[in-house]
Amino acid sequence: MNIGRHRATFVTLCVLAFSGCTVFSPVKTETKEYLLDNIPLDLPIERTHPATLLVLIPEAGSIYATRQMAYTTQAHQVAYFSQNEWAETPPQMIQPLIVEALRRTRYFSDVLSPPHFARHTFVLHTEILTLEQDFTSNPPMLQFAMRVSLSREATNKVIATRELSAREPMQEENAAAGVAAANEAMAKLLRQLARFVVEKAH
């Protein structure tokens, strides 16, 4: 009788082993992907000038040059959400928004982006300084900051540099609310950037 019990136990263990031991397998959860895609409607409209602008892809440190979505719960520390991420890296999402926003100002006869390196009058360099959800404040805040510089192609000389920033309150303490706040902040930064570029390109 004991032998029979041992054999039954052994068979049961083998079945579990060859079935992948699903009883102990971790539950797979689907990762949610989010976009930065908000372009404001109230951009300045200018008279078109015979000048072209090349918008380079934004630079970013390793913290923000990733699809991982950053947040902070303590000063001087950054972490990433495990089940929420960007659909593309922030530089990849932000560059076409900048291009489209500046096209809508109508100031330039053309706004270019790599790999199209046709002759151009100005070059716009941008750098992402901060893009994270800050849970150390109440309410939590989305912090977004960029450094932008405009240079003249003929002389390769920087005309002007400015830091743009926006802090947007989050309606809830979760990643989705942070994305909504990030898109609101994106719209604010695009307004600031458009005014800066048009003003300095005169």
mmCIF file of C-alpha atoms in Angstrom:
data_model
loop_
_atom_site.group_PDB
_atom_site.id
_atom_site.type_symbol
_atom_site.label_atom_id
_atom_site.label_comp_id
_atom_site.label_asym_id
_atom_site.label_seq_id
_atom_site.Cartn_x
_atom_site.Cartn_y
_atom_site.Cartn_z
ATOM 1 C CA MET A 1 0.000 0.000 0.000
ATOM 2 C CA ASN A 2 2.834 2.402 0.824
ATOM 3 C CA ILE A 3 4.481 1.631 -2.515
ATOM 4 C CA GLY A 4 1.245 2.469 -4.313
ATOM 5 C CA ARG A 5 0.996 5.805 -2.551
ATOM 6 C CA HIS A 6 4.592 6.697 -3.386
ATOM 7 C CA ARG A 7 4.044 5.818 -7.053
ATOM 8 C CA ALA A 8 0.911 7.985 -7.197
ATOM 9 C CA THR A 9 2.775 10.903 -5.640
ATOM 10 C CA PHE A 10 5.662 10.469 -8.077
ATOM 11 C CA VAL A 11 3.312 10.447 -11.086
ATOM 12 C CA THR A 12 1.584 13.587 -9.830
ATOM 13 C CA LEU A 13 4.894 15.420 -9.446
ATOM 14 C CA CYS A 14 5.968 14.401 -12.953
ATOM 15 C CA VAL A 15 2.723 15.691 -14.446
ATOM 16 C CA LEU A 16 3.219 19.044 -12.718
ATOM 17 C CA ALA A 17 6.830 19.227 -13.860
ATOM 18 C CA PHE A 18 6.085 18.532 -17.510
ATOM 19 C CA SER A 19 3.077 20.850 -17.580
ATOM 20 C CA GLY A 20 5.316 23.743 -16.635
ATOM 21 C CA CYS A 21 4.157 23.805 -13.004
ATOM 22 C CA THR A 22 1.464 26.339 -13.904
ATOM 23 C CA VAL A 23 0.273 26.380 -10.303
ATOM 24 C CA PHE A 24 3.469 28.204 -9.346
ATOM 25 C CA SER A 25 3.969 30.278 -12.515
ATOM 26 C CA PRO A 26 3.780 34.083 -12.068
ATOM 27 C CA VAL A 27 0.684 35.772 -13.466
ATOM 28 C CA LYS A 28 1.539 37.737 -16.613
ATOM 29 C CA THR A 29 0.203 41.286 -16.693
ATOM 30 C CA GLU A 30 -0.061 43.376 -19.844
ATOM 31 C CA THR A 31 2.123 46.483 -20.000
ATOM 32 C CA LYS A 32 0.240 49.673 -20.868
ATOM 33 C CA GLU A 33 1.813 52.056 -23.379
ATOM 34 C CA TYR A 34 1.240 55.815 -23.465
ATOM 35 C CA LEU A 35 1.929 58.690 -25.858
ATOM 36 C CA LEU A 36 2.968 62.303 -25.666
ATOM 37 C CA ASP A 37 0.889 63.772 -28.500
ATOM 38 C CA ASN A 38 -0.662 67.059 -27.366
ATOM 39 C CA ILE A 39 -0.110 70.066 -29.677
ATOM 40 C CA PRO A 40 -1.802 73.290 -28.504
ATOM 41 C CA LEU A 41 -4.232 75.086 -30.786
ATOM 42 C CA ASP A 42 -3.381 78.599 -29.623
ATOM 43 C CA LEU A 43 0.086 78.911 -31.163
ATOM 44 C CA PRO A 44 1.244 82.307 -32.478
ATOM 45 C CA ILE A 45 0.573 82.754 -36.206
ATOM 46 C CA GLU A 46 3.192 84.794 -38.041
ATOM 47 C CA ARG A 47 3.870 86.141 -41.512
ATOM 48 C CA THR A 48 5.936 83.605 -43.452
ATOM 49 C CA HIS A 49 9.622 84.442 -43.884
ATOM 50 C CA PRO A 50 12.077 83.092 -46.481
ATOM 51 C CA ALA A 51 13.875 81.024 -43.845
ATOM 52 C CA THR A 52 14.006 77.312 -43.082
ATOM 53 C CA LEU A 53 14.488 75.568 -39.752
ATOM 54 C CA LEU A 54 16.059 72.173 -38.998
ATOM 55 C CA VAL A 55 14.763 70.561 -35.788
ATOM 56 C CA LEU A 56 17.187 67.993 -34.421
ATOM 57 C CA ILE A 57 15.970 65.089 -32.304
ATOM 58 C CA PRO A 58 16.054 66.080 -28.610
ATOM 59 C CA GLU A 59 18.975 64.934 -26.523
ATOM 60 C CA ALA A 60 18.328 63.184 -23.212
ATOM 61 C CA GLY A 61 20.302 61.567 -20.436
ATOM 62 C CA SER A 62 19.986 57.839 -19.834
ATOM 63 C CA ILE A 63 17.150 58.425 -17.332
ATOM 64 C CA TYR A 64 14.832 59.803 -20.026
ATOM 65 C CA ALA A 65 16.268 58.226 -23.207
ATOM 66 C CA THR A 66 14.191 55.118 -22.571
ATOM 67 C CA ARG A 67 10.611 53.963 -22.912
ATOM 68 C CA GLN A 68 10.522 53.420 -19.156
ATOM 69 C CA MET A 69 8.365 55.964 -17.349
ATOM 70 C CA ALA A 70 10.154 57.744 -14.503
ATOM 71 C CA TYR A 71 8.726 58.763 -11.148
ATOM 72 C CA THR A 72 10.057 59.796 -7.754
ATOM 73 C CA THR A 73 8.842 59.205 -4.204
ATOM 74 C CA GLN A 74 11.942 60.504 -2.430
ATOM 75 C CA ALA A 75 14.255 63.416 -3.046
ATOM 76 C CA HIS A 76 17.242 62.631 -5.258
ATOM 77 C CA GLN A 77 15.831 59.221 -6.283
ATOM 78 C CA VAL A 78 14.217 58.048 -9.523
ATOM 79 C CA ALA A 79 12.341 54.801 -10.184
ATOM 80 C CA TYR A 80 10.367 53.382 -13.115
ATOM 81 C CA PHE A 81 6.846 51.969 -13.373
ATOM 82 C CA SER A 82 6.852 48.210 -13.991
ATOM 83 C CA GLN A 83 3.573 47.913 -15.934
ATOM 84 C CA ASN A 84 3.390 51.339 -17.619
ATOM 85 C CA GLU A 85 5.752 52.727 -20.244
ATOM 86 C CA TRP A 86 5.989 55.155 -23.141
ATOM 87 C CA ALA A 87 5.079 53.875 -26.606
ATOM 88 C CA GLU A 88 8.355 55.388 -27.843
ATOM 89 C CA THR A 89 11.233 57.124 -26.098
ATOM 90 C CA PRO A 90 10.439 60.740 -25.120
ATOM 91 C CA PRO A 91 12.912 62.162 -27.711
ATOM 92 C CA GLN A 92 11.190 60.161 -30.471
ATOM 93 C CA MET A 93 7.737 61.395 -29.420
ATOM 94 C CA ILE A 94 8.683 65.022 -28.760
ATOM 95 C CA GLN A 95 10.557 65.829 -31.981
ATOM 96 C CA PRO A 96 7.548 65.513 -34.358
ATOM 97 C CA LEU A 97 5.467 67.588 -31.932
ATOM 98 C CA ILE A 98 8.056 70.382 -32.063
ATOM 99 C CA VAL A 99 8.203 70.192 -35.863
ATOM 100 C CA GLU A 100 4.418 70.362 -36.223
ATOM 101 C CA ALA A 101 4.042 73.164 -33.661
ATOM 102 C CA LEU A 102 6.606 75.319 -35.469
ATOM 103 C CA ARG A 103 5.040 74.586 -38.847
ATOM 104 C CA ARG A 104 1.724 75.835 -37.500
ATOM 105 C CA THR A 105 3.261 79.213 -36.644
ATOM 106 C CA ARG A 106 3.808 79.674 -40.410
ATOM 107 C CA TYR A 107 6.903 81.734 -39.645
ATOM 108 C CA PHE A 108 9.287 79.500 -41.603
ATOM 109 C CA SER A 109 8.924 78.589 -45.259
ATOM 110 C CA ASP A 110 9.787 75.022 -44.210
ATOM 111 C CA VAL A 111 10.530 73.117 -41.003
ATOM 112 C CA LEU A 112 12.774 70.100 -41.521
ATOM 113 C CA SER A 113 13.815 67.120 -39.425
ATOM 114 C CA PRO A 114 16.451 64.403 -39.904
ATOM 115 C CA PRO A 115 17.166 62.576 -42.127
ATOM 116 C CA HIS A 116 16.149 65.503 -44.384
ATOM 117 C CA PHE A 117 19.158 67.810 -44.289
ATOM 118 C CA ALA A 118 18.250 70.194 -47.093
ATOM 119 C CA ARG A 119 19.683 73.705 -46.960
ATOM 120 C CA HIS A 120 18.407 75.479 -43.875
ATOM 121 C CA THR A 121 18.767 78.857 -42.209
ATOM 122 C CA PHE A 122 18.422 77.912 -38.526
ATOM 123 C CA VAL A 123 18.981 74.830 -36.382
ATOM 124 C CA LEU A 124 17.013 74.071 -33.221
ATOM 125 C CA HIS A 125 18.729 71.974 -30.537
ATOM 126 C CA THR A 126 16.684 70.677 -27.600
ATOM 127 C CA GLU A 127 17.500 68.645 -24.507
ATOM 128 C CA ILE A 128 15.130 66.947 -22.074
ATOM 129 C CA LEU A 129 16.176 67.925 -18.556
ATOM 130 C CA THR A 130 13.288 66.459 -16.543
ATOM 131 C CA LEU A 131 10.237 64.343 -17.342
ATOM 132 C CA GLU A 132 8.956 62.575 -14.264
ATOM 133 C CA GLN A 133 5.997 62.125 -11.979
ATOM 134 C CA ASP A 134 6.726 63.590 -8.561
ATOM 135 C CA PHE A 135 4.866 61.867 -5.720
ATOM 136 C CA THR A 136 6.695 63.778 -2.978
ATOM 137 C CA SER A 137 4.195 66.647 -3.139
ATOM 138 C CA ASN A 138 0.473 66.872 -2.473
ATOM 139 C CA PRO A 139 -1.063 66.782 -4.983
ATOM 140 C CA PRO A 140 1.544 64.874 -7.002
ATOM 141 C CA MET A 141 3.065 66.884 -9.831
ATOM 142 C CA LEU A 142 4.367 66.171 -13.311
ATOM 143 C CA GLN A 143 7.685 67.922 -13.817
ATOM 144 C CA PHE A 144 8.794 68.630 -17.388
ATOM 145 C CA ALA A 145 11.758 70.779 -18.379
ATOM 146 C CA MET A 146 13.760 71.265 -21.565
ATOM 147 C CA ARG A 147 16.734 73.354 -22.648
ATOM 148 C CA VAL A 148 16.439 74.808 -26.164
ATOM 149 C CA SER A 149 18.957 76.682 -28.270
ATOM 150 C CA LEU A 150 18.656 78.262 -31.698
ATOM 151 C CA SER A 151 21.677 78.655 -33.963
ATOM 152 C CA ARG A 152 22.297 80.077 -37.415
ATOM 153 C CA GLU A 153 23.479 77.445 -39.860
ATOM 154 C CA ALA A 154 25.762 79.730 -41.894
ATOM 155 C CA THR A 155 27.939 80.652 -38.904
ATOM 156 C CA ASN A 156 27.153 77.708 -36.607
ATOM 157 C CA LYS A 157 26.756 80.333 -33.894
ATOM 158 C CA VAL A 158 24.173 79.995 -31.116
ATOM 159 C CA ILE A 159 21.746 82.919 -31.223
ATOM 160 C CA ALA A 160 19.930 82.209 -27.954
ATOM 161 C CA THR A 161 19.415 79.538 -25.302
ATOM 162 C CA ARG A 162 16.569 79.159 -22.835
ATOM 163 C CA GLU A 163 15.279 76.666 -20.289
ATOM 164 C CA LEU A 164 11.563 75.937 -20.524
ATOM 165 C CA SER A 165 9.656 74.253 -17.720
ATOM 166 C CA ALA A 166 6.173 73.320 -16.577
ATOM 167 C CA ARG A 167 4.752 71.738 -13.408
ATOM 168 C CA GLU A 168 1.327 70.216 -13.867
ATOM 169 C CA PRO A 169 -0.800 68.813 -10.995
ATOM 170 C CA MET A 170 -1.905 65.194 -11.346
ATOM 171 C CA GLN A 171 -5.568 64.390 -10.711
ATOM 172 C CA GLU A 172 -4.768 60.960 -9.253
ATOM 173 C CA GLU A 173 -1.762 59.098 -7.908
ATOM 174 C CA ASN A 174 -1.179 56.762 -10.845
ATOM 175 C CA ALA A 175 0.728 56.539 -14.127
ATOM 176 C CA ALA A 176 -2.264 57.377 -16.341
ATOM 177 C CA ALA A 177 -2.872 60.635 -14.467
ATOM 178 C CA GLY A 178 0.812 61.414 -14.885
ATOM 179 C CA VAL A 179 0.567 60.922 -18.639
ATOM 180 C CA ALA A 180 -2.447 63.250 -18.831
ATOM 181 C CA ALA A 181 -0.495 65.879 -16.875
ATOM 182 C CA ALA A 182 2.555 65.321 -19.105
ATOM 183 C CA ASN A 183 0.482 66.094 -22.194
ATOM 184 C CA GLU A 184 -0.801 69.299 -20.600
ATOM 185 C CA ALA A 185 2.776 70.238 -19.738
ATOM 186 C CA MET A 186 3.862 69.364 -23.283
ATOM 187 C CA ALA A 187 1.358 71.841 -24.693
ATOM 188 C CA LYS A 188 2.667 74.575 -22.369
ATOM 189 C CA LEU A 189 6.274 73.898 -23.363
ATOM 190 C CA LEU A 190 5.393 73.976 -27.062
ATOM 191 C CA ARG A 191 3.775 77.401 -26.629
ATOM 192 C CA GLN A 192 6.888 78.668 -24.856
ATOM 193 C CA LEU A 193 9.165 77.113 -27.468
ATOM 194 C CA ALA A 194 7.221 78.558 -30.412
ATOM 195 C CA ARG A 195 7.357 82.072 -28.946
ATOM 196 C CA PHE A 196 11.071 81.709 -28.223
ATOM 197 C CA VAL A 197 11.992 80.468 -31.714
ATOM 198 C CA VAL A 198 9.896 83.045 -33.566
ATOM 199 C CA GLU A 199 11.221 85.875 -31.408
ATOM 200 C CA LYS A 200 14.887 84.893 -31.806
ATOM 201 C CA ALA A 201 14.683 84.070 -35.531
ATOM 202 C CA HIS A 202 13.630 87.623 -36.417
#
